[in-house]
Amino acid sequence: MAIQTLDKEVVIIGSGPAGLTAAIYSARANLKPLLIDAPVDAHKQTAPGGQLMITTDVENYPGFSEGIQGPDLMVEFRKQAERFGTDFLEEWITEVDLSERPFILRTENYIINAQTLIIATGASAKWLGIPGEAKVPDGFGGHGVSACATCDGPLPAFRNKTLVVVGGELTLENADLTWSEAAKFYEAPFQMKSNGGTLVIDDFGRQRVAPQDLLNRWIVPLERRVDYLALHTGKKIEVPFEQLVVFSTNLDEKDLADQAFLRRMGYRARVEPPTARAYTEIFKRQAYNRGIQCDEPALNHVLNKYRIEHRQMKGCEPRDLLDRITDICLFDGHSLALSPEVIDVAWRNYFGASHSFAPVATQETMIERTLADPLEL
């Protein structure tokens, strides 16, 4: 296809609410605007209409008392812009020249001359670039994987749902009714309290109850979705067992249950350790959240320590290391900065060595020394 040249009075980059609003106003002024859309890209999660195209319920936009789906709202925006004569072009802009009028925009198939340029590119989620976060069917984006907890948390799919998290204190007795002779009432077990919500058995395999005993207790409820509880009189009652049960563990599943139990536990998802690229992105974001400048030499220093020690990276470690680095800098009265020395101190402390104020032991002798920095090891 030959490169085509378009001369436009007004060009708008961005097809979200801001871009389409600009299109409506300029089109009503008979300026015949051209609005440039982002092409559909499942992995970048872009589509004409902006981020609202990957948003479900929109409840904070005026005029919709019952809320409206994000894509439906953007369809109405677009229809209104089209009604007044807005032209649309779905292309990636590869180059711009804003040095003089007309402004020049280049795409794969067009050269666009614009007397007025409105940039309404808005915001986009900063994804990690890992498998699984793309939109369905390429991943779980919009189906459990979210880039905005404050946006999606209050949605009807999650709102007012019970979440019960059980940790290491769990015993087998906790799974049954508890009768109070003095108060003359029963306290419901945790699985009954989580009905209609989510029950998370955290650190499964490290509770006070053995995993096999807990699964033996729940073999029928997990399969039939009903539970049988005993009253203090000996009578048994049937109650619903209707919740999403999540077993979370870092132990080998073969050490926790046999195949008969594993089948009843439903889907199994393994959370793999982050790649070096994903670890780097997590580290950068955690540093940014703390106001710490994160440059390439500092990152390379951290990554090299993993390589030298043959240590497997974990997604929680950037946060924990940077917490220690922050504490060390504040304690020492220094500005927050990533230096090899501070990284080494935080690293040794985090991975097993405690801070020492005692004489330092060497293979030859014990050398008494006064430390200029009390946190130095």
Coordinates of C-alpha atoms in Angstrom, one line a residue:
M1 CA 0.0 0.0 0.0
A2 CA 1.4 3.4 -1.0
I3 CA 1.9 6.0 1.7
Q4 CA -1.1 8.4 1.7
T5 CA -1.0 12.0 2.9
L6 CA -3.8 13.5 4.9
D7 CA -4.3 17.2 5.7
K8 CA -6.4 17.9 8.7
E9 CA -7.4 20.9 10.7
V10 CA -7.6 19.0 14.0
V11 CA -6.0 15.6 14.8
I12 CA -6.6 13.8 18.2
I13 CA -4.4 11.1 19.5
G14 CA -6.3 8.8 21.9
S15 CA -9.7 7.3 21.7
G16 CA -10.6 7.2 25.4
P17 CA -13.2 9.5 27.1
A18 CA -10.9 12.5 26.8
G19 CA -10.1 12.0 23.2
L20 CA -13.7 11.4 22.2
T21 CA -14.9 14.4 24.2
A22 CA -12.4 16.5 22.2
A23 CA -13.7 15.0 19.0
I24 CA -17.3 15.8 19.9
Y25 CA -16.5 19.4 20.6
S26 CA -14.3 20.0 17.6
A27 CA -16.7 18.2 15.3
R28 CA -19.6 20.3 16.5
A29 CA -17.4 23.3 15.6
N30 CA -17.3 21.9 12.1
L31 CA -13.5 21.3 12.3
K32 CA -13.8 17.8 10.9
P33 CA -11.4 16.2 13.3
L34 CA -9.4 13.0 12.7
L35 CA -9.2 10.7 15.8
I36 CA -6.3 8.2 15.8
D37 CA -7.1 4.9 17.7
A38 CA -4.7 2.5 19.2
P39 CA -5.0 -0.9 17.3
V40 CA -6.2 -3.9 19.1
D41 CA -3.3 -5.7 20.9
A42 CA -4.2 -8.5 23.3
H43 CA -0.8 -8.6 24.9
K44 CA -0.5 -4.8 25.4
Q45 CA -4.2 -4.8 26.3
T46 CA -4.9 -1.9 24.0
A47 CA -8.1 -1.4 22.0
P48 CA -10.0 1.6 20.4
G49 CA -11.7 3.1 23.4
G50 CA -8.9 3.1 25.9
Q51 CA -8.7 1.4 29.3
L52 CA -12.5 1.4 29.6
M53 CA -12.6 -1.3 27.0
I54 CA -11.0 -3.7 29.5
T55 CA -13.2 -2.4 32.4
T56 CA -16.4 -4.1 33.5
D57 CA -18.8 -2.1 35.7
V58 CA -18.4 1.7 35.6
E59 CA -20.3 3.0 38.6
N60 CA -18.8 6.5 39.0
Y61 CA -19.8 8.1 35.7
P62 CA -22.8 10.5 35.9
G63 CA -26.0 9.7 34.2
F64 CA -26.0 5.9 34.8
S65 CA -27.8 5.2 38.1
E66 CA -27.3 1.4 37.7
G67 CA -23.8 1.6 36.3
I68 CA -22.7 0.7 32.8
Q69 CA -20.2 -1.6 31.2
G70 CA -17.0 0.1 30.2
P71 CA -17.1 -1.1 26.5
D72 CA -20.8 -0.1 26.3
L73 CA -20.0 3.4 27.5
M74 CA -17.3 3.8 24.9
V75 CA -19.6 2.7 22.1
E76 CA -21.9 5.5 23.0
F77 CA -19.0 8.0 23.1
R78 CA -17.9 6.9 19.7
K79 CA -21.4 7.0 18.2
Q80 CA -21.8 10.6 19.4
A81 CA -18.4 11.6 17.9
E82 CA -19.3 9.9 14.6
R83 CA -22.7 11.7 14.5
F84 CA -21.0 15.1 14.2
G85 CA -18.5 14.0 11.6
T86 CA -15.4 12.7 13.3
D87 CA -13.1 10.5 11.1
F88 CA -11.3 7.6 12.7
L89 CA -8.0 6.0 11.9
E90 CA -6.7 2.8 13.6
E91 CA -2.9 3.0 13.4
W92 CA 0.2 3.2 15.6
I93 CA 2.0 6.5 15.3
T94 CA 5.7 5.9 14.7
E95 CA 7.1 9.4 14.4
V96 CA 6.0 13.0 15.0
D97 CA 7.5 16.4 14.1
L98 CA 6.2 19.2 16.3
S99 CA 8.9 21.7 15.4
E100 CA 6.5 23.8 13.2
R101 CA 3.0 23.9 11.8
P102 CA 1.6 21.9 10.3
F103 CA 2.6 19.2 12.8
I104 CA 3.6 16.0 11.0
L105 CA 2.6 12.5 12.2
R106 CA 3.7 9.3 10.5
T107 CA 2.2 5.9 10.7
E108 CA 2.9 2.8 8.7
N109 CA 0.5 3.8 5.9
Y110 CA 0.0 7.6 6.3
I111 CA 1.7 11.0 6.6
I112 CA -0.7 13.3 8.5
N113 CA -0.4 17.1 8.5
A114 CA -2.2 18.7 11.4
Q115 CA -2.8 22.3 12.1
T116 CA -3.9 21.5 15.6
L117 CA -2.8 18.4 17.6
I118 CA -4.7 17.2 20.7
I119 CA -2.8 14.5 22.7
A120 CA -5.3 12.6 24.8
T121 CA -3.4 9.3 25.2
G122 CA -4.4 9.0 28.9
A123 CA -2.9 6.2 31.0
S124 CA -2.2 2.6 30.6
A125 CA -1.6 -0.2 33.0
K126 CA 2.1 -0.9 33.6
W127 CA 2.1 -4.7 33.2
L128 CA 4.9 -7.0 34.3
G129 CA 5.2 -8.7 30.9
I130 CA 4.7 -12.2 32.4
P131 CA 2.6 -15.0 31.0
G132 CA -1.0 -15.0 32.2
E133 CA -1.7 -11.3 32.5
A134 CA -2.9 -10.8 28.9
K135 CA -6.7 -10.8 28.2
V136 CA -8.6 -14.0 27.8
P137 CA -7.9 -16.3 25.9
D138 CA -4.2 -15.5 26.0
G139 CA -4.2 -15.0 29.8
F140 CA -6.4 -14.1 32.8
G141 CA -6.6 -10.4 32.3
G142 CA -10.1 -9.3 33.4
H143 CA -10.8 -12.7 34.9
G144 CA -8.9 -12.5 38.2
V145 CA -5.8 -10.7 37.1
S146 CA -6.3 -6.9 37.7
A147 CA -4.1 -3.9 37.3
C148 CA -6.2 -1.7 39.6
A149 CA -7.2 -3.1 43.0
T150 CA -9.0 0.2 44.0
C151 CA -11.0 0.1 40.7
D152 CA -11.9 -3.6 40.7
G153 CA -12.1 -4.3 44.5
P154 CA -15.5 -2.6 45.0
L155 CA -17.1 -4.3 41.9
P156 CA -20.2 -6.4 42.5
A157 CA -18.1 -9.6 41.7
F158 CA -16.0 -8.9 44.8
R159 CA -18.1 -6.6 47.0
N160 CA -19.4 -7.9 50.3
K161 CA -17.8 -11.3 49.8
T162 CA -16.5 -13.1 52.9
L163 CA -12.8 -13.8 53.0
V164 CA -11.5 -16.2 55.8
V165 CA -7.8 -16.8 56.0
V166 CA -6.6 -19.7 58.2
G167 CA -3.0 -20.0 59.1
G168 CA -0.8 -22.1 61.4
E169 CA -3.1 -22.0 64.4
L170 CA -5.6 -24.3 62.7
T171 CA -6.6 -27.5 64.6
L172 CA -9.1 -30.2 63.7
E173 CA -11.4 -29.0 66.4
N174 CA -11.7 -25.6 64.6
A175 CA -13.6 -27.4 61.8
D176 CA -16.5 -28.3 64.0
L177 CA -19.2 -26.5 66.0
T178 CA -18.0 -25.1 69.4
W179 CA -20.6 -25.2 72.1
S180 CA -20.6 -22.8 75.0
E181 CA -22.3 -24.2 78.0
A182 CA -22.4 -20.9 79.8
A183 CA -23.7 -18.8 76.9
K184 CA -25.8 -21.7 75.5
F185 CA -24.9 -21.1 71.9
Y186 CA -22.6 -22.5 69.2
E187 CA -19.8 -20.8 67.4
A188 CA -19.7 -21.7 63.7
P189 CA -16.5 -23.3 62.3
F190 CA -14.4 -21.2 59.9
Q191 CA -15.6 -23.1 56.8
M192 CA -19.2 -22.3 57.7
K193 CA -18.3 -18.6 58.2
S194 CA -16.8 -18.5 54.7
N195 CA -19.9 -19.8 52.9
G196 CA -20.6 -17.7 49.9
G197 CA -17.0 -16.3 50.0
T198 CA -13.5 -17.5 49.9
L199 CA -11.6 -19.7 52.4
V200 CA -7.8 -19.6 52.2
I201 CA -5.8 -22.2 54.0
D202 CA -2.5 -20.4 54.1
D203 CA 0.8 -22.2 54.5
F204 CA -1.0 -25.5 54.1
G205 CA 1.0 -28.3 55.7
R206 CA 2.3 -26.2 58.5
Q207 CA -0.9 -26.1 60.6
R208 CA -1.2 -27.7 64.0
V209 CA -3.5 -30.3 62.2
A210 CA -1.8 -32.7 59.8
P211 CA -2.8 -32.0 56.2
Q212 CA -4.0 -35.6 55.8
D213 CA -6.3 -35.3 58.8
L214 CA -7.8 -32.0 57.5
L215 CA -8.4 -33.5 54.1
N216 CA -9.9 -36.6 55.6
R217 CA -12.3 -34.4 57.5
W218 CA -13.2 -32.5 54.2
I219 CA -13.3 -35.3 51.7
V220 CA -17.1 -35.3 51.5
P221 CA -17.6 -31.5 51.7
L222 CA -15.0 -30.9 49.0
E223 CA -16.8 -33.3 46.6
R224 CA -20.5 -32.9 47.5
R225 CA -20.5 -29.2 48.7
V226 CA -22.2 -30.1 51.9
D227 CA -20.8 -30.5 55.4
Y228 CA -22.0 -32.4 58.4
L229 CA -21.6 -30.8 61.9
A230 CA -22.2 -32.5 65.2
L231 CA -24.2 -30.8 68.0
H232 CA -23.2 -31.3 71.6
T233 CA -26.2 -33.6 71.9
G234 CA -24.7 -36.0 69.3
K235 CA -27.1 -35.1 66.6
K236 CA -25.6 -34.3 63.2
I237 CA -26.9 -31.5 60.9
E238 CA -26.2 -30.8 57.2
V239 CA -24.9 -27.3 56.2
P240 CA -23.8 -25.9 52.9
F241 CA -20.1 -26.0 52.0
E242 CA -20.3 -23.4 49.3
Q243 CA -17.2 -21.3 49.1
L244 CA -14.0 -21.0 47.0
V245 CA -11.4 -23.0 48.9
V246 CA -7.8 -22.1 48.2
F247 CA -4.9 -24.1 49.6
S248 CA -1.7 -22.1 49.5
T249 CA 1.7 -23.8 50.2
N250 CA 5.3 -23.9 49.2
L251 CA 5.6 -27.5 50.1
D252 CA 5.6 -30.3 47.5
E253 CA 2.0 -31.4 46.9
K254 CA 3.1 -35.0 47.0
D255 CA 4.1 -34.6 50.6
L256 CA 0.7 -33.2 51.5
A257 CA -1.8 -35.6 50.0
D258 CA -2.2 -38.6 47.7
Q259 CA -3.8 -38.5 44.3
A260 CA -7.3 -39.2 45.6
F261 CA -7.2 -36.1 47.7
L262 CA -5.5 -34.0 45.0
R263 CA -8.3 -34.8 42.5
R264 CA -10.8 -33.4 45.0
M265 CA -8.8 -30.2 45.5
G266 CA -9.7 -29.0 42.0
Y267 CA -7.4 -26.9 39.9
R268 CA -3.7 -26.6 40.8
A269 CA -1.7 -23.5 39.8
R270 CA 2.0 -23.2 40.3
V271 CA 3.4 -19.7 40.9
E272 CA 6.8 -19.9 39.3
P273 CA 9.7 -17.8 40.6
P274 CA 10.2 -14.5 38.7
T275 CA 12.6 -14.4 35.8
A276 CA 15.5 -11.9 35.9
R277 CA 13.4 -9.5 33.8
A278 CA 10.4 -9.8 36.0
Y279 CA 12.5 -9.5 39.2
T280 CA 14.1 -6.3 37.7
E281 CA 10.7 -4.8 37.0
I282 CA 9.5 -5.6 40.6
F283 CA 12.6 -4.1 42.1
K284 CA 12.3 -0.9 40.0
R285 CA 8.7 -0.5 41.0
Q286 CA 9.4 -1.1 44.7
A287 CA 12.3 1.4 44.6
Y288 CA 10.1 4.0 42.9
N289 CA 7.4 3.6 45.6
R290 CA 10.0 4.4 48.2
G291 CA 11.5 7.3 46.3
I292 CA 14.8 5.5 45.8
Q293 CA 16.7 6.1 42.5
C294 CA 17.4 2.7 40.9
D295 CA 20.1 2.8 38.3
E296 CA 21.6 0.0 36.2
P297 CA 24.8 -0.6 38.2
A298 CA 22.8 -1.1 41.4
L299 CA 20.5 -3.5 39.7
N300 CA 23.4 -5.4 38.2
H301 CA 25.0 -5.6 41.6
V302 CA 21.9 -7.2 43.1
L303 CA 21.5 -9.6 40.2
N304 CA 25.1 -10.6 40.4
K305 CA 24.8 -11.6 44.0
Y306 CA 22.0 -14.0 43.0
R307 CA 24.3 -15.5 40.3
I308 CA 27.3 -15.8 42.6
E309 CA 25.4 -17.5 45.4
H310 CA 23.2 -19.6 43.0
R311 CA 20.2 -18.3 44.8
Q312 CA 16.7 -18.6 43.3
M313 CA 14.9 -15.2 43.0
K314 CA 11.6 -14.7 44.8
G315 CA 9.0 -12.1 44.1
C316 CA 8.9 -10.9 47.7
E317 CA 12.7 -10.2 47.9
P318 CA 12.9 -6.8 46.2
R319 CA 10.4 -5.4 48.7
D320 CA 12.2 -7.0 51.7
L321 CA 15.7 -5.9 50.6
L322 CA 14.5 -2.4 49.9
D323 CA 12.8 -2.2 53.3
R324 CA 16.2 -3.1 54.9
I325 CA 18.0 -0.6 52.7
T326 CA 15.6 2.1 53.7
D327 CA 16.1 1.3 57.4
I328 CA 19.9 1.3 57.1
C329 CA 19.9 4.7 55.3
L330 CA 17.5 6.3 57.8
F331 CA 19.4 4.9 60.8
D332 CA 22.7 6.2 59.4
G333 CA 21.3 9.6 58.5
H334 CA 22.0 9.2 54.8
S335 CA 19.7 10.0 51.9
L336 CA 18.0 7.0 50.4
A337 CA 20.4 5.6 47.8
L338 CA 21.4 2.2 46.4
S339 CA 25.1 1.8 46.9
P340 CA 27.0 -1.5 46.7
E341 CA 27.9 -1.1 50.4
V342 CA 24.4 -0.6 51.6
I343 CA 23.1 -3.4 49.3
D344 CA 25.7 -5.8 50.7
V345 CA 24.7 -5.0 54.3
A346 CA 21.0 -5.4 53.6
W347 CA 21.7 -8.6 51.7
R348 CA 23.8 -10.3 54.4
N349 CA 21.2 -9.3 57.0
Y350 CA 18.2 -10.5 55.0
F351 CA 19.7 -13.9 54.0
G352 CA 20.8 -15.0 57.4
A353 CA 23.6 -12.9 59.0
S354 CA 22.7 -10.7 61.9
H355 CA 24.2 -7.3 62.6
S356 CA 27.2 -7.7 64.9
F357 CA 28.7 -5.3 67.3
A358 CA 31.0 -7.9 68.7
P359 CA 34.7 -8.6 67.8
V360 CA 35.0 -9.9 64.3
A361 CA 36.2 -13.5 63.9
T362 CA 38.7 -14.5 61.2
Q363 CA 40.4 -17.8 60.6
E364 CA 43.6 -16.5 62.1
T365 CA 42.5 -14.6 65.1
M366 CA 39.9 -12.4 66.7
I367 CA 40.4 -8.8 65.8
E368 CA 38.9 -6.2 68.0
R369 CA 37.7 -3.2 66.0
T370 CA 35.6 -0.1 66.4
L371 CA 33.0 0.2 63.7
A372 CA 32.4 3.6 62.1
D373 CA 29.1 2.3 61.0
P374 CA 27.3 0.2 63.6
L375 CA 25.3 -1.5 60.9
E376 CA 28.3 -2.8 59.0
L377 CA 28.9 -6.5 59.3

